[in-house]
């Protein structure tokens, strides 16, 4: 479910997205692919990159790109996903017509270390907890080594 959706994104889709299920607008085949990819994000620490088309009718289509990142909130498991989504083009009609369908064009799970990892990393093995006001963040050493994997 969308917890937060920006005004521009809601305007582009012609509806308030907050509270809606991210998977409900996809075709059955696309939904199955996305469910498998999201499982990899949550269980193995991947980053999902999507390219999709959204349309208001058969004449008006616009391309979007999205990135979905695993987020650990309170324990050693991913229970939230942080995402960003934007258009690749800005046609003049966008925002005046409701986008009613989506078609997955490309999707890939990118592995930050070049290969799947195991979620539930013990903070005693190199991670540190950072406190900022009343929030606590777990920071793990790592980074992208240049190798990526696609699903």
mmCIF file with all atom_site columns, N, CA and C in Angstrom, residues 74-121:
data_model
loop_
_atom_site.group_PDB
_atom_site.id
_atom_site.type_symbol
_atom_site.label_atom_id
_atom_site.label_alt_id
_atom_site.label_comp_id
_atom_site.label_asym_id
_atom_site.label_entity_id
_atom_site.label_seq_id
_atom_site.pdbx_PDB_ins_code
_atom_site.Cartn_x
_atom_site.Cartn_y
_atom_site.Cartn_z
_atom_site.occupancy
_atom_site.B_iso_or_equiv
_atom_site.pdbx_formal_charge
_atom_site.auth_seq_id
_atom_site.auth_comp_id
_atom_site.auth_asym_id
_atom_site.auth_atom_id
_atom_site.pdbx_PDB_model_num
ATOM 1   N N  . UNK A 1 74  ? 11.721 -1.819  12.218  1.00 0.00 ? 74  UNK A N  1
ATOM 2   C CA . UNK A 1 74  ? 11.864 -2.050  13.650  1.00 0.00 ? 74  UNK A CA 1
ATOM 3   C C  . UNK A 1 74  ? 12.662 -3.291  14.020  1.00 0.00 ? 74  UNK A C  1
ATOM 4   N N  . UNK A 1 75  ? 12.909 -4.172  13.090  1.00 0.00 ? 75  UNK A N  1
ATOM 5   C CA . UNK A 1 75  ? 13.646 -5.376  13.437  1.00 0.00 ? 75  UNK A CA 1
ATOM 6   C C  . UNK A 1 75  ? 14.614 -5.710  12.304  1.00 0.00 ? 75  UNK A C  1
ATOM 7   N N  . UNK A 1 76  ? 14.995 -6.969  12.209  1.00 0.00 ? 76  UNK A N  1
ATOM 8   C CA . UNK A 1 76  ? 15.975 -7.375  11.203  1.00 0.00 ? 76  UNK A CA 1
ATOM 9   C C  . UNK A 1 76  ? 15.332 -7.925  9.950   1.00 0.00 ? 76  UNK A C  1
ATOM 10  N N  . UNK A 1 77  ? 14.129 -7.467  9.630   1.00 0.00 ? 77  UNK A N  1
ATOM 11  C CA . UNK A 1 77  ? 13.471 -7.891  8.399   1.00 0.00 ? 77  UNK A CA 1
ATOM 12  C C  . UNK A 1 77  ? 12.938 -6.661  7.671   1.00 0.00 ? 77  UNK A C  1
ATOM 13  N N  . UNK A 1 78  ? 12.830 -6.791  6.360   1.00 0.00 ? 78  UNK A N  1
ATOM 14  C CA . UNK A 1 78  ? 12.285 -5.703  5.554   1.00 0.00 ? 78  UNK A CA 1
ATOM 15  C C  . UNK A 1 78  ? 10.775 -5.757  5.667   1.00 0.00 ? 78  UNK A C  1
ATOM 16  N N  . UNK A 1 79  ? 10.191 -4.692  6.207   1.00 0.00 ? 79  UNK A N  1
ATOM 17  C CA . UNK A 1 79  ? 8.738  -4.655  6.340   1.00 0.00 ? 79  UNK A CA 1
ATOM 18  C C  . UNK A 1 79  ? 8.134  -3.428  5.663   1.00 0.00 ? 79  UNK A C  1
ATOM 19  N N  . UNK A 1 80  ? 8.971  -2.690  4.960   1.00 0.00 ? 80  UNK A N  1
ATOM 20  C CA . UNK A 1 80  ? 8.507  -1.536  4.196   1.00 0.00 ? 80  UNK A CA 1
ATOM 21  C C  . UNK A 1 80  ? 9.380  -1.387  2.965   1.00 0.00 ? 80  UNK A C  1
ATOM 22  N N  . UNK A 1 81  ? 8.842  -0.707  1.986   1.00 0.00 ? 81  UNK A N  1
ATOM 23  C CA . UNK A 1 81  ? 9.597  -0.437  0.767   1.00 0.00 ? 81  UNK A CA 1
ATOM 24  C C  . UNK A 1 81  ? 9.519  1.060   0.506   1.00 0.00 ? 81  UNK A C  1
ATOM 25  N N  . UNK A 1 82  ? 10.662 1.657   0.279   1.00 0.00 ? 82  UNK A N  1
ATOM 26  C CA . UNK A 1 82  ? 10.748 3.074   -0.036  1.00 0.00 ? 82  UNK A CA 1
ATOM 27  C C  . UNK A 1 82  ? 10.856 3.194   -1.544  1.00 0.00 ? 82  UNK A C  1
ATOM 28  N N  . UNK A 1 83  ? 10.009 3.998   -2.144  1.00 0.00 ? 83  UNK A N  1
ATOM 29  C CA . UNK A 1 83  ? 10.004 4.085   -3.594  1.00 0.00 ? 83  UNK A CA 1
ATOM 30  C C  . UNK A 1 83  ? 9.994  5.509   -4.103  1.00 0.00 ? 83  UNK A C  1
ATOM 31  N N  . UNK A 1 84  ? 10.445 5.639   -5.338  1.00 0.00 ? 84  UNK A N  1
ATOM 32  C CA . UNK A 1 84  ? 10.383 6.913   -6.054  1.00 0.00 ? 84  UNK A CA 1
ATOM 33  C C  . UNK A 1 84  ? 9.938  6.600   -7.477  1.00 0.00 ? 84  UNK A C  1
ATOM 34  N N  . UNK A 1 85  ? 9.116  7.479   -8.026  1.00 0.00 ? 85  UNK A N  1
ATOM 35  C CA . UNK A 1 85  ? 8.555  7.255   -9.355  1.00 0.00 ? 85  UNK A CA 1
ATOM 36  C C  . UNK A 1 85  ? 8.465  8.593   -10.083 1.00 0.00 ? 85  UNK A C  1
ATOM 37  N N  . UNK A 1 86  ? 8.850  8.580   -11.354 1.00 0.00 ? 86  UNK A N  1
ATOM 38  C CA . UNK A 1 86  ? 8.704  9.804   -12.145 1.00 0.00 ? 86  UNK A CA 1
ATOM 39  C C  . UNK A 1 86  ? 8.534  9.450   -13.615 1.00 0.00 ? 86  UNK A C  1
ATOM 40  N N  . UNK A 1 87  ? 8.049  10.413  -14.369 1.00 0.00 ? 87  UNK A N  1
ATOM 41  C CA . UNK A 1 87  ? 7.850  10.212  -15.806 1.00 0.00 ? 87  UNK A CA 1
ATOM 42  C C  . UNK A 1 87  ? 9.184  10.352  -16.530 1.00 0.00 ? 87  UNK A C  1
ATOM 43  N N  . UNK A 1 88  ? 9.297  9.669   -17.663 1.00 0.00 ? 88  UNK A N  1
ATOM 44  C CA . UNK A 1 88  ? 10.480 9.821   -18.514 1.00 0.00 ? 88  UNK A CA 1
ATOM 45  C C  . UNK A 1 88  ? 10.266 10.923  -19.540 1.00 0.00 ? 88  UNK A C  1
ATOM 46  N N  . UNK A 1 89  ? 8.999  11.262  -19.779 1.00 0.00 ? 89  UNK A N  1
ATOM 47  C CA . UNK A 1 89  ? 8.632  12.370  -20.655 1.00 0.00 ? 89  UNK A CA 1
ATOM 48  C C  . UNK A 1 89  ? 7.488  13.125  -19.981 1.00 0.00 ? 89  UNK A C  1
ATOM 49  N N  . UNK A 1 90  ? 7.201  14.308  -20.472 1.00 0.00 ? 90  UNK A N  1
ATOM 50  C CA . UNK A 1 90  ? 6.100  15.101  -19.915 1.00 0.00 ? 90  UNK A CA 1
ATOM 51  C C  . UNK A 1 90  ? 5.179  15.595  -21.018 1.00 0.00 ? 90  UNK A C  1
ATOM 52  N N  . UNK A 1 91  ? 4.285  14.738  -21.502 1.00 0.00 ? 91  UNK A N  1
ATOM 53  C CA . UNK A 1 91  ? 3.363  15.189  -22.547 1.00 0.00 ? 91  UNK A CA 1
ATOM 54  C C  . UNK A 1 91  ? 2.413  16.259  -22.001 1.00 0.00 ? 91  UNK A C  1
ATOM 55  N N  . UNK A 1 92  ? 1.948  17.154  -22.852 1.00 0.00 ? 92  UNK A N  1
ATOM 56  C CA . UNK A 1 92  ? 1.113  18.264  -22.387 1.00 0.00 ? 92  UNK A CA 1
ATOM 57  C C  . UNK A 1 92  ? -0.214 17.837  -21.763 1.00 0.00 ? 92  UNK A C  1
ATOM 58  N N  . UNK A 1 93  ? -0.733 16.689  -22.112 1.00 0.00 ? 93  UNK A N  1
ATOM 59  C CA . UNK A 1 93  ? -2.017 16.230  -21.585 1.00 0.00 ? 93  UNK A CA 1
ATOM 60  C C  . UNK A 1 93  ? -1.880 15.601  -20.192 1.00 0.00 ? 93  UNK A C  1
ATOM 61  N N  . UNK A 1 94  ? -0.659 15.282  -19.779 1.00 0.00 ? 94  UNK A N  1
ATOM 62  C CA . UNK A 1 94  ? -0.450 14.598  -18.495 1.00 0.00 ? 94  UNK A CA 1
ATOM 63  C C  . UNK A 1 94  ? -0.950 15.456  -17.340 1.00 0.00 ? 94  UNK A C  1
ATOM 64  N N  . UNK A 1 95  ? -1.767 14.865  -16.493 1.00 0.00 ? 95  UNK A N  1
ATOM 65  C CA . UNK A 1 95  ? -2.363 15.583  -15.371 1.00 0.00 ? 95  UNK A CA 1
ATOM 66  C C  . UNK A 1 95  ? -3.775 16.053  -15.646 1.00 0.00 ? 95  UNK A C  1
ATOM 67  N N  . UNK A 1 96  ? -4.189 16.012  -16.921 1.00 0.00 ? 96  UNK A N  1
ATOM 68  C CA . UNK A 1 96  ? -5.553 16.408  -17.262 1.00 0.00 ? 96  UNK A CA 1
ATOM 69  C C  . UNK A 1 96  ? -6.443 15.204  -17.523 1.00 0.00 ? 96  UNK A C  1
ATOM 70  N N  . UNK A 1 97  ? -5.818 14.037  -17.745 1.00 0.00 ? 97  UNK A N  1
ATOM 71  C CA . UNK A 1 97  ? -6.555 12.805  -17.986 1.00 0.00 ? 97  UNK A CA 1
ATOM 72  C C  . UNK A 1 97  ? -6.085 11.752  -16.997 1.00 0.00 ? 97  UNK A C  1
ATOM 73  N N  . UNK A 1 98  ? -7.013 11.027  -16.438 1.00 0.00 ? 98  UNK A N  1
ATOM 74  C CA . UNK A 1 98  ? -6.675 9.997   -15.457 1.00 0.00 ? 98  UNK A CA 1
ATOM 75  C C  . UNK A 1 98  ? -5.984 8.808   -16.133 1.00 0.00 ? 98  UNK A C  1
ATOM 76  N N  . UNK A 1 99  ? -4.842 8.401   -15.592 1.00 0.00 ? 99  UNK A N  1
ATOM 77  C CA . UNK A 1 99  ? -4.136 7.222   -16.091 1.00 0.00 ? 99  UNK A CA 1
ATOM 78  C C  . UNK A 1 99  ? -4.788 6.000   -15.474 1.00 0.00 ? 99  UNK A C  1
ATOM 79  N N  . UNK A 1 100 ? -5.330 5.140   -16.314 1.00 0.00 ? 100 UNK A N  1
ATOM 80  C CA . UNK A 1 100 ? -6.137 4.028   -15.808 1.00 0.00 ? 100 UNK A CA 1
ATOM 81  C C  . UNK A 1 100 ? -5.486 2.663   -15.967 1.00 0.00 ? 100 UNK A C  1
ATOM 82  N N  . UNK A 1 101 ? -4.458 2.555   -16.791 1.00 0.00 ? 101 UNK A N  1
ATOM 83  C CA . UNK A 1 101 ? -3.824 1.246   -16.941 1.00 0.00 ? 101 UNK A CA 1
ATOM 84  C C  . UNK A 1 101 ? -2.310 1.398   -16.953 1.00 0.00 ? 101 UNK A C  1
ATOM 85  N N  . UNK A 1 102 ? -1.641 0.316   -16.555 1.00 0.00 ? 102 UNK A N  1
ATOM 86  C CA . UNK A 1 102 ? -0.179 0.290   -16.548 1.00 0.00 ? 102 UNK A CA 1
ATOM 87  C C  . UNK A 1 102 ? 0.278  -0.969  -17.254 1.00 0.00 ? 102 UNK A C  1
ATOM 88  N N  . UNK A 1 103 ? 1.384  -0.855  -17.967 1.00 0.00 ? 103 UNK A N  1
ATOM 89  C CA . UNK A 1 103 ? 1.988  -1.989  -18.645 1.00 0.00 ? 103 UNK A CA 1
ATOM 90  C C  . UNK A 1 103 ? 3.473  -2.008  -18.308 1.00 0.00 ? 103 UNK A C  1
ATOM 91  N N  . UNK A 1 104 ? 3.917  -3.088  -17.712 1.00 0.00 ? 104 UNK A N  1
ATOM 92  C CA . UNK A 1 104 ? 5.314  -3.244  -17.335 1.00 0.00 ? 104 UNK A CA 1
ATOM 93  C C  . UNK A 1 104 ? 6.148  -3.431  -18.594 1.00 0.00 ? 104 UNK A C  1
ATOM 94  N N  . UNK A 1 105 ? 7.113  -2.549  -18.815 1.00 0.00 ? 105 UNK A N  1
ATOM 95  C CA . UNK A 1 105 ? 7.970  -2.607  -19.993 1.00 0.00 ? 105 UNK A CA 1
ATOM 96  C C  . UNK A 1 105 ? 9.270  -3.335  -19.674 1.00 0.00 ? 105 UNK A C  1
ATOM 97  N N  . UNK A 1 106 ? 9.859  -3.028  -18.524 1.00 0.00 ? 106 UNK A N  1
ATOM 98  C CA . UNK A 1 106 ? 11.121 -3.646  -18.117 1.00 0.00 ? 106 UNK A CA 1
ATOM 99  C C  . UNK A 1 106 ? 11.181 -3.652  -16.602 1.00 0.00 ? 106 UNK A C  1
ATOM 100 N N  . UNK A 1 107 ? 11.810 -4.665  -16.049 1.00 0.00 ? 107 UNK A N  1
ATOM 101 C CA . UNK A 1 107 ? 11.998 -4.726  -14.604 1.00 0.00 ? 107 UNK A CA 1
ATOM 102 C C  . UNK A 1 107 ? 13.253 -5.505  -14.308 1.00 0.00 ? 107 UNK A C  1
ATOM 103 N N  . UNK A 1 108 ? 13.994 -5.043  -13.307 1.00 0.00 ? 108 UNK A N  1
ATOM 104 C CA . UNK A 1 108 ? 15.231 -5.717  -12.923 1.00 0.00 ? 108 UNK A CA 1
ATOM 105 C C  . UNK A 1 108 ? 15.451 -5.548  -11.437 1.00 0.00 ? 108 UNK A C  1
ATOM 106 N N  . UNK A 1 109 ? 15.899 -6.605  -10.806 1.00 0.00 ? 109 UNK A N  1
ATOM 107 C CA . UNK A 1 109 ? 16.340 -6.517  -9.418  1.00 0.00 ? 109 UNK A CA 1
ATOM 108 C C  . UNK A 1 109 ? 17.842 -6.325  -9.460  1.00 0.00 ? 109 UNK A C  1
ATOM 109 N N  . UNK A 1 110 ? 18.303 -5.226  -8.886  1.00 0.00 ? 110 UNK A N  1
ATOM 110 C CA . UNK A 1 110 ? 19.717 -4.896  -8.843  1.00 0.00 ? 110 UNK A CA 1
ATOM 111 C C  . UNK A 1 110 ? 20.233 -5.284  -7.465  1.00 0.00 ? 110 UNK A C  1
ATOM 112 N N  . UNK A 1 111 ? 21.329 -5.997  -7.449  1.00 0.00 ? 111 UNK A N  1
ATOM 113 C CA . UNK A 1 111 ? 21.930 -6.430  -6.180  1.00 0.00 ? 111 UNK A CA 1
ATOM 114 C C  . UNK A 1 111 ? 23.070 -5.478  -5.848  1.00 0.00 ? 111 UNK A C  1
ATOM 115 N N  . UNK A 1 112 ? 22.954 -4.702  -4.769  1.00 0.00 ? 112 UNK A N  1
ATOM 116 C CA . UNK A 1 112 ? 23.979 -3.702  -4.428  1.00 0.00 ? 112 UNK A CA 1
ATOM 117 C C  . UNK A 1 112 ? 25.393 -4.276  -4.330  1.00 0.00 ? 112 UNK A C  1
ATOM 118 N N  . UNK A 1 113 ? 25.546 -5.508  -3.883  1.00 0.00 ? 113 UNK A N  1
ATOM 119 C CA . UNK A 1 113 ? 26.871 -6.117  -3.792  1.00 0.00 ? 113 UNK A CA 1
ATOM 120 C C  . UNK A 1 113 ? 27.150 -7.044  -4.960  1.00 0.00 ? 113 UNK A C  1
ATOM 121 N N  . UNK A 1 114 ? 26.325 -7.000  -5.998  1.00 0.00 ? 114 UNK A N  1
ATOM 122 C CA . UNK A 1 114 ? 26.526 -7.829  -7.164  1.00 0.00 ? 114 UNK A CA 1
ATOM 123 C C  . UNK A 1 114 ? 25.852 -9.182  -7.095  1.00 0.00 ? 114 UNK A C  1
ATOM 124 N N  . UNK A 1 115 ? 25.349 -9.571  -5.929  1.00 0.00 ? 115 UNK A N  1
ATOM 125 C CA . UNK A 1 115 ? 24.692 -10.865 -5.756  1.00 0.00 ? 115 UNK A CA 1
ATOM 126 C C  . UNK A 1 115 ? 23.690 -10.749 -4.619  1.00 0.00 ? 115 UNK A C  1
ATOM 127 N N  . UNK A 1 116 ? 22.682 -11.620 -4.596  1.00 0.00 ? 116 UNK A N  1
ATOM 128 C CA . UNK A 1 116 ? 21.712 -11.589 -3.494  1.00 0.00 ? 116 UNK A CA 1
ATOM 129 C C  . UNK A 1 116 ? 22.407 -11.753 -2.138  1.00 0.00 ? 116 UNK A C  1
ATOM 130 N N  . UNK A 1 117 ? 21.849 -11.122 -1.131  1.00 0.00 ? 117 UNK A N  1
ATOM 131 C CA . UNK A 1 117 ? 22.371 -11.236 0.228   1.00 0.00 ? 117 UNK A CA 1
ATOM 132 C C  . UNK A 1 117 ? 21.274 -11.765 1.131   1.00 0.00 ? 117 UNK A C  1
ATOM 133 N N  . UNK A 1 118 ? 21.615 -12.016 2.345   1.00 0.00 ? 118 UNK A N  1
ATOM 134 C CA . UNK A 1 118 ? 20.632 -12.484 3.319   1.00 0.00 ? 118 UNK A CA 1
ATOM 135 C C  . UNK A 1 118 ? 20.200 -11.307 4.188   1.00 0.00 ? 118 UNK A C  1
ATOM 136 N N  . UNK A 1 119 ? 18.921 -11.035 4.229   1.00 0.00 ? 119 UNK A N  1
ATOM 137 C CA . UNK A 1 119 ? 18.390 -9.976  5.091   1.00 0.00 ? 119 UNK A CA 1
ATOM 138 C C  . UNK A 1 119 ? 18.442 -10.463 6.530   1.00 0.00 ? 119 UNK A C  1
ATOM 139 N N  . UNK A 1 120 ? 18.560 -9.534  7.462   1.00 0.00 ? 120 UNK A N  1
ATOM 140 C CA . UNK A 1 120 ? 18.637 -9.873  8.876   1.00 0.00 ? 120 UNK A CA 1
ATOM 141 C C  . UNK A 1 120 ? 20.064 -9.791  9.349   1.00 0.00 ? 120 UNK A C  1
ATOM 142 N N  . UNK A 1 121 ? 20.807 -8.848  8.806   1.00 0.00 ? 121 UNK A N  1
ATOM 143 C CA . UNK A 1 121 ? 22.214 -8.689  9.137   1.00 0.00 ? 121 UNK A CA 1
ATOM 144 C C  . UNK A 1 121 ? 22.367 -8.309  10.597  1.00 0.00 ? 121 UNK A C  1
#
